PDB file of C-alpha atoms in Angstrom:
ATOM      1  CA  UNK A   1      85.917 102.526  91.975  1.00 88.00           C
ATOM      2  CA  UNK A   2      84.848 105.054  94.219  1.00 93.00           C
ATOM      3  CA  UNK A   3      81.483 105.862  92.013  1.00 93.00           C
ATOM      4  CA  UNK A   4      81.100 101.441  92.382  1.00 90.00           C
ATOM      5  CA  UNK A   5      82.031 101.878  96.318  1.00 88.00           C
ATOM      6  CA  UNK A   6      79.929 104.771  97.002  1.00 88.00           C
ATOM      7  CA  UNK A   7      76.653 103.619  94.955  1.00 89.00           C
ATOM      8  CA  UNK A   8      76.437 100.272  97.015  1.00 88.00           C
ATOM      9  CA  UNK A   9      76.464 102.049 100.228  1.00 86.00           C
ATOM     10  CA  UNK A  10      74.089 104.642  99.004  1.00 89.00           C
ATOM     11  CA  UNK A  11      70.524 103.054  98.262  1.00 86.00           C
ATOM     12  CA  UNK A  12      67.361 102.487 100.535  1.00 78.00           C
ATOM     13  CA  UNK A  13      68.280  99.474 102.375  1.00 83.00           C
ATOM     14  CA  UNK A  14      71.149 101.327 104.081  1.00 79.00           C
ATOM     15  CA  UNK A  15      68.854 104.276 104.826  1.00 80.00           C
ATOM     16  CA  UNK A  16      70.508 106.426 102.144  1.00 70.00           C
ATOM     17  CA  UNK A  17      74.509 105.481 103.399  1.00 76.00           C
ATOM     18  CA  UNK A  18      73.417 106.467 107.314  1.00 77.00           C
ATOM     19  CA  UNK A  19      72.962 102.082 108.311  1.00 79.00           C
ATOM     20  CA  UNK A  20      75.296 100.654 106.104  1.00 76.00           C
ATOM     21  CA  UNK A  21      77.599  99.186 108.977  1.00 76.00           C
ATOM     22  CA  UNK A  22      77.237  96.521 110.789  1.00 74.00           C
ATOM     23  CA  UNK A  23      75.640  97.421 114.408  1.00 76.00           C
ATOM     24  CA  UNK A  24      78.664  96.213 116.879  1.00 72.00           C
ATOM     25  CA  UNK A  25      80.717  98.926 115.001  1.00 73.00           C
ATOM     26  CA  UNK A  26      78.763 101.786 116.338  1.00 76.00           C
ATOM     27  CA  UNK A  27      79.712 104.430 113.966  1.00 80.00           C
ATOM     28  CA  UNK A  28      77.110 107.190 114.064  1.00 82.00           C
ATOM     29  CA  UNK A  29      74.933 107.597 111.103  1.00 84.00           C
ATOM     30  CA  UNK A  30      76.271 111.099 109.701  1.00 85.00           C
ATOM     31  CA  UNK A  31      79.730 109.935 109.824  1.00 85.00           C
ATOM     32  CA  UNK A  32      78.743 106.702 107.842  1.00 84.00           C
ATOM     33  CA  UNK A  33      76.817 109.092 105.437  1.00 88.00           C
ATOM     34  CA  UNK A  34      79.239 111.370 105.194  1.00 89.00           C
ATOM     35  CA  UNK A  35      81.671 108.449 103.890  1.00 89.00           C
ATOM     36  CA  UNK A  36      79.287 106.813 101.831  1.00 90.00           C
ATOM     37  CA  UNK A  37      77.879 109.545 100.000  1.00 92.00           C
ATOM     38  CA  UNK A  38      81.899 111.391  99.898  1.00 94.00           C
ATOM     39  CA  UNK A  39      82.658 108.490  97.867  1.00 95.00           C
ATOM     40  CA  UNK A  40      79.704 109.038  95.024  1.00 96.00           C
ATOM     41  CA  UNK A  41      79.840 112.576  94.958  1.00 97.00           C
ATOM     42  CA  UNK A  42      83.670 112.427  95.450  1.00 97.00           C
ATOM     43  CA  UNK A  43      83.959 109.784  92.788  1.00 97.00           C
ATOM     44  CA  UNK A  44      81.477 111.013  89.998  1.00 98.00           C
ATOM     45  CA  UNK A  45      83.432 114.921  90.318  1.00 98.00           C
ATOM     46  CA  UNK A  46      86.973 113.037  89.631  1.00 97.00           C
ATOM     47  CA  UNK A  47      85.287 111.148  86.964  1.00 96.00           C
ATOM     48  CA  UNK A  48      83.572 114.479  85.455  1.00 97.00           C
ATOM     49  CA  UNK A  49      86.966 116.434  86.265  1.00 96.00           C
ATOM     50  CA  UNK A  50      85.082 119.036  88.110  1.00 97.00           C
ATOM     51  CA  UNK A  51      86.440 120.590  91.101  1.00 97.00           C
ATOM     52  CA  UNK A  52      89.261 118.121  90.981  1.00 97.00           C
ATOM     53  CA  UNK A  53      91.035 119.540  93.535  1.00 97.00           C
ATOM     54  CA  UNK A  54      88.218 119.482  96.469  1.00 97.00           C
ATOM     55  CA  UNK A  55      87.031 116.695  95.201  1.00 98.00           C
ATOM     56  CA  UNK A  56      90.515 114.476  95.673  1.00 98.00           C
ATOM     57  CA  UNK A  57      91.056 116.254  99.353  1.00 98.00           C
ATOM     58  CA  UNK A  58      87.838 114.872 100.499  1.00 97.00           C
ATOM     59  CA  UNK A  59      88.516 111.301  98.943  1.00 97.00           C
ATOM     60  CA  UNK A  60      91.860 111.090 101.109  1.00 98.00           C
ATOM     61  CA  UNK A  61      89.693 112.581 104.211  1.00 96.00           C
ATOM     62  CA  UNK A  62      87.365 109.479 103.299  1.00 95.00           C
ATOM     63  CA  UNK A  63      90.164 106.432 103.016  1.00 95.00           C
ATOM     64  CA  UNK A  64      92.510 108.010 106.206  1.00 96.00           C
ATOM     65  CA  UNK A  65      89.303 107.837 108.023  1.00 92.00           C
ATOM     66  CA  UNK A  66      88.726 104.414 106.426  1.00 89.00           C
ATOM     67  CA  UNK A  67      91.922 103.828 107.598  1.00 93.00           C
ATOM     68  CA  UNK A  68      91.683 104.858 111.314  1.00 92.00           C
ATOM     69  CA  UNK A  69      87.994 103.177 111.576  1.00 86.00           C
ATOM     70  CA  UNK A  70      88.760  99.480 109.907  1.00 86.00           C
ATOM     71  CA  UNK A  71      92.019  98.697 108.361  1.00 90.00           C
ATOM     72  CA  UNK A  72      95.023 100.406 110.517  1.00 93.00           C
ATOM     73  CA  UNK A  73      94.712  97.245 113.639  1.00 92.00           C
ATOM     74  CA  UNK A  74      95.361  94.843 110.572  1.00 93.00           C
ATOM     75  CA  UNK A  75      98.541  96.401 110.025  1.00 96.00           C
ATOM     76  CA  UNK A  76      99.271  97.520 106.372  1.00 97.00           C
ATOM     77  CA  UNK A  77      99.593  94.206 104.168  1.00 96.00           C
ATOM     78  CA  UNK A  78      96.564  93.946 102.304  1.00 92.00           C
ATOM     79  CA  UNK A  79      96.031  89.970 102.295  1.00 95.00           C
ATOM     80  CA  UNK A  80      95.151  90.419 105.915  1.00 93.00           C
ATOM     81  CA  UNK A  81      93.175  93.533 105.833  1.00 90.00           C
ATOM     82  CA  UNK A  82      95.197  95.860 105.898  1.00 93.00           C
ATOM     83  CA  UNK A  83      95.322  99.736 104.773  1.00 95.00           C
ATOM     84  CA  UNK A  84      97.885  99.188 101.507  1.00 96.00           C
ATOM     85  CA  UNK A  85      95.496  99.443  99.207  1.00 94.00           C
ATOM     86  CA  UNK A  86      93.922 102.821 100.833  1.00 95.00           C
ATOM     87  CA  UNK A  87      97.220 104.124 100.727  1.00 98.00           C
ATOM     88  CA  UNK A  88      97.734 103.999  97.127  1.00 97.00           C
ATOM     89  CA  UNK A  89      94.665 105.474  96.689  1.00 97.00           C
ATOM     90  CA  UNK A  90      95.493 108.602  98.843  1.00 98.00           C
ATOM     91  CA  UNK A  91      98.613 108.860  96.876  1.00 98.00           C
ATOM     92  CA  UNK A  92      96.781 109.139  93.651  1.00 97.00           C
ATOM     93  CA  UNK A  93      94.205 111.615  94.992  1.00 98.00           C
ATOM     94  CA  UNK A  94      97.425 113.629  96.367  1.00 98.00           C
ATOM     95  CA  UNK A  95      98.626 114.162  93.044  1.00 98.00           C
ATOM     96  CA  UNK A  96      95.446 115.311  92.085  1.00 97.00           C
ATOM     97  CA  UNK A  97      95.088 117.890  94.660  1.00 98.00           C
ATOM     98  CA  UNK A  98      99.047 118.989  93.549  1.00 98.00           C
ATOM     99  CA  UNK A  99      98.656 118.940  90.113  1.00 96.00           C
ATOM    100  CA  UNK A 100      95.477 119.861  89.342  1.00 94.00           C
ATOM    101  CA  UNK A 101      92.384 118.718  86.911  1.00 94.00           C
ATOM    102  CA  UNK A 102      93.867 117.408  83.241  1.00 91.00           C
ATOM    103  CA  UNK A 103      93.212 118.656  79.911  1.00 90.00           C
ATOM    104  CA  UNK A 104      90.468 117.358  79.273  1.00 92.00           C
ATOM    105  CA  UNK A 105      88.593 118.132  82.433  1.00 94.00           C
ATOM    106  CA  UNK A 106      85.210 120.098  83.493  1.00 94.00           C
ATOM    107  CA  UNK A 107      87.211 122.375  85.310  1.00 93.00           C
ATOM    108  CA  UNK A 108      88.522 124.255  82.641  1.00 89.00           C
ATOM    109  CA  UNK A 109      85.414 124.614  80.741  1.00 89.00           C
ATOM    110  CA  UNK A 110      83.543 126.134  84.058  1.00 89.00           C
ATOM    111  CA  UNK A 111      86.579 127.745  86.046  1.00 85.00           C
ATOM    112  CA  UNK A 112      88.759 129.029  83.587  1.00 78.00           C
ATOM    113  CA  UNK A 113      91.436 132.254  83.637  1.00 72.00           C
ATOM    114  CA  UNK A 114      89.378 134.838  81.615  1.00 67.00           C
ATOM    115  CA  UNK A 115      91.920 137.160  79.829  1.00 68.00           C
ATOM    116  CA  UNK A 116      90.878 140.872  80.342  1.00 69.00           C
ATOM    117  CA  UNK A 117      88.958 142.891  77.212  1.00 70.00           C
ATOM    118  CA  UNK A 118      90.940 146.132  76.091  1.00 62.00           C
TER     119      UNK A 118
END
């Protein structure tokens, strides 16, 4: 979803993620870049497994901000716009950041506990 999300938002019509809202919202261009390309990055690293942690904490910095810029004056039902939806999703990235990368994740083939020689 995020990789989906983030991809759309990040190609040359939108100037590489920094013109990819609509003018009358006058977000500046590095904080639509920052969301736009948080969401690739963000979402191909959860999808890889690698630096699960990080990579989580800056997907909830992306939806609260989400949040704060488009959804929180609809209130929180999501039939009329609302932030439910980007709630859930910060709950799921929250128990990444708690719990950590799975089993099968990058993370433990590039950051794992090396037990001591001798």
């Amino acid at each position: 979803m995020f990789i989906y999300h983030g991809q759309t938002l990040v190609n040359k019509d939108t100037e590489w993620g920094a013109k990819w809202l609509p003018p009358e919202m006058k977000q500046p261009p590095a904080a639509q870049m920052a969301a736009a390309w948080g969401q690739l990055v963000g979402g191909v690293a959860l999808a890889l497994g690698l630096l699960t942690r990080l990579a989580a904490l800056g997907l909830i910095a992306v939806m609260a901000g989400t949040i704060a810029l488009f959804h929180w004056e609809h209130g929180f039902d999501i039939r009329n716009h609302g932030y439910e939806y980007n709630v859930a999703i910060i709950a799921m990235c929250l128990v990444l950041v708690l719990t950590g990368p799975g089993k099968v994740a990058l993370d433990h083939v590039f950051f794992r506990r090396r037990t001591p020689v001798g």
